[in-house]
Amino acid sequence: MFEKLRKWLNYWYFRYELITCIHMFEPWEKQLINSMILFIIALVTYSSYVYLPHYTMSLLQYVDIFKTEIANDLHRDNPS
């Protein structure tokens, strides 16, 4: 089972190397490029987790989808 998983991972890593053309680089260059790609993916994932929910709610309020629900919630909290 682990042998099959290892072969599957090696196959997809080989495809990744061929698609990105990093198979012709030296090992230290491959390591550098893979590190940069991993760093960029980590930054995109983190920023999506932190900023996307607020941006999505702002966008939905702008197009008036949740505006009535939010206004009702605010009115319930502050009944003046």
mmCIF file of C-alpha atoms in Angstrom:
data_model
loop_
_atom_site.group_PDB
_atom_site.id
_atom_site.type_symbol
_atom_site.label_atom_id
_atom_site.label_comp_id
_atom_site.label_asym_id
_atom_site.label_seq_id
_atom_site.Cartn_x
_atom_site.Cartn_y
_atom_site.Cartn_z
ATOM 1 C CA MET A 1 0.000 0.000 0.000
ATOM 2 C CA PHE A 2 2.800 2.445 0.909
ATOM 3 C CA GLU A 3 4.683 1.432 -2.212
ATOM 4 C CA LYS A 4 1.662 2.308 -4.345
ATOM 5 C CA LEU A 5 1.320 5.678 -2.584
ATOM 6 C CA ARG A 6 5.029 6.385 -3.061
ATOM 7 C CA LYS A 7 4.791 5.572 -6.767
ATOM 8 C CA TRP A 8 1.728 7.782 -7.121
ATOM 9 C CA LEU A 9 3.470 10.709 -5.386
ATOM 10 C CA ASN A 10 6.611 10.221 -7.471
ATOM 11 C CA TYR A 11 4.499 10.211 -10.621
ATOM 12 C CA TRP A 12 2.796 13.500 -9.742
ATOM 13 C CA TYR A 13 6.077 15.095 -8.645
ATOM 14 C CA PHE A 14 7.610 14.059 -11.962
ATOM 15 C CA ARG A 15 4.666 15.603 -13.815
ATOM 16 C CA TYR A 16 5.079 18.778 -11.751
ATOM 17 C CA GLU A 17 8.751 18.935 -12.703
ATOM 18 C CA LEU A 18 7.945 18.470 -16.375
ATOM 19 C CA ILE A 19 5.140 21.029 -16.437
ATOM 20 C CA THR A 20 7.163 23.702 -14.642
ATOM 21 C CA CYS A 21 10.384 22.755 -16.523
ATOM 22 C CA ILE A 22 12.388 22.527 -13.314
ATOM 23 C CA HIS A 23 13.657 19.063 -14.227
ATOM 24 C CA MET A 24 16.580 20.685 -16.089
ATOM 25 C CA PHE A 25 17.830 22.735 -13.128
ATOM 26 C CA GLU A 26 20.476 21.763 -10.649
ATOM 27 C CA PRO A 27 19.303 20.394 -7.280
ATOM 28 C CA TRP A 28 19.954 23.653 -5.383
ATOM 29 C CA GLU A 29 17.987 25.590 -8.015
ATOM 30 C CA LYS A 30 15.103 23.128 -7.762
ATOM 31 C CA GLN A 31 15.114 23.572 -3.985
ATOM 32 C CA LEU A 32 15.078 27.357 -4.319
ATOM 33 C CA ILE A 33 12.226 27.379 -6.850
ATOM 34 C CA ASN A 34 10.174 24.862 -4.864
ATOM 35 C CA SER A 35 10.696 26.941 -1.707
ATOM 36 C CA MET A 36 9.519 30.100 -3.459
ATOM 37 C CA ILE A 37 6.444 28.349 -4.843
ATOM 38 C CA LEU A 38 5.614 26.914 -1.412
ATOM 39 C CA PHE A 39 6.106 30.354 0.177
ATOM 40 C CA ILE A 40 3.766 31.992 -2.353
ATOM 41 C CA ILE A 41 1.114 29.307 -1.811
ATOM 42 C CA ALA A 42 1.406 29.782 1.963
ATOM 43 C CA LEU A 43 0.998 33.573 1.624
ATOM 44 C CA VAL A 44 -2.042 33.218 -0.631
ATOM 45 C CA THR A 45 -3.609 30.697 1.753
ATOM 46 C CA TYR A 46 -2.978 32.875 4.812
ATOM 47 C CA SER A 47 -4.230 36.069 3.203
ATOM 48 C CA SER A 48 -7.323 34.279 1.918
ATOM 49 C CA TYR A 49 -8.043 33.012 5.429
ATOM 50 C CA VAL A 50 -7.506 36.421 7.046
ATOM 51 C CA TYR A 51 -8.853 38.916 4.527
ATOM 52 C CA LEU A 52 -11.344 37.087 2.320
ATOM 53 C CA PRO A 53 -14.208 36.751 4.857
ATOM 54 C CA HIS A 54 -14.259 40.505 5.589
ATOM 55 C CA TYR A 55 -13.953 41.340 1.909
ATOM 56 C CA THR A 56 -16.773 38.933 1.043
ATOM 57 C CA MET A 57 -19.099 40.441 3.647
ATOM 58 C CA SER A 58 -18.262 43.964 2.431
ATOM 59 C CA LEU A 59 -18.989 42.926 -1.128
ATOM 60 C CA LEU A 60 -22.280 41.284 -0.185
ATOM 61 C CA GLN A 61 -23.328 44.375 1.773
ATOM 62 C CA TYR A 62 -22.425 46.520 -1.218
ATOM 63 C CA VAL A 63 -24.663 44.505 -3.530
ATOM 64 C CA ASP A 64 -27.416 44.606 -0.870
ATOM 65 C CA ILE A 65 -27.713 40.882 -0.199
ATOM 66 C CA PHE A 66 -27.202 40.894 3.578
ATOM 67 C CA LYS A 67 -27.912 44.556 4.246
ATOM 68 C CA THR A 68 -31.434 43.973 5.520
ATOM 69 C CA GLU A 69 -30.324 41.159 7.846
ATOM 70 C CA ILE A 70 -27.492 43.235 9.271
ATOM 71 C CA ALA A 71 -29.770 46.246 9.710
ATOM 72 C CA ASN A 72 -32.287 44.085 11.578
ATOM 73 C CA ASP A 73 -29.525 42.737 13.845
ATOM 74 C CA LEU A 74 -28.278 46.239 14.583
ATOM 75 C CA HIS A 75 -31.801 47.436 15.315
ATOM 76 C CA ARG A 76 -32.328 44.564 17.761
ATOM 77 C CA ASP A 77 -29.058 45.409 19.568
ATOM 78 C CA ASN A 78 -29.773 49.151 19.787
ATOM 79 C CA PRO A 79 -33.556 49.745 20.114
ATOM 80 C CA SER A 80 -33.431 53.532 20.273
#
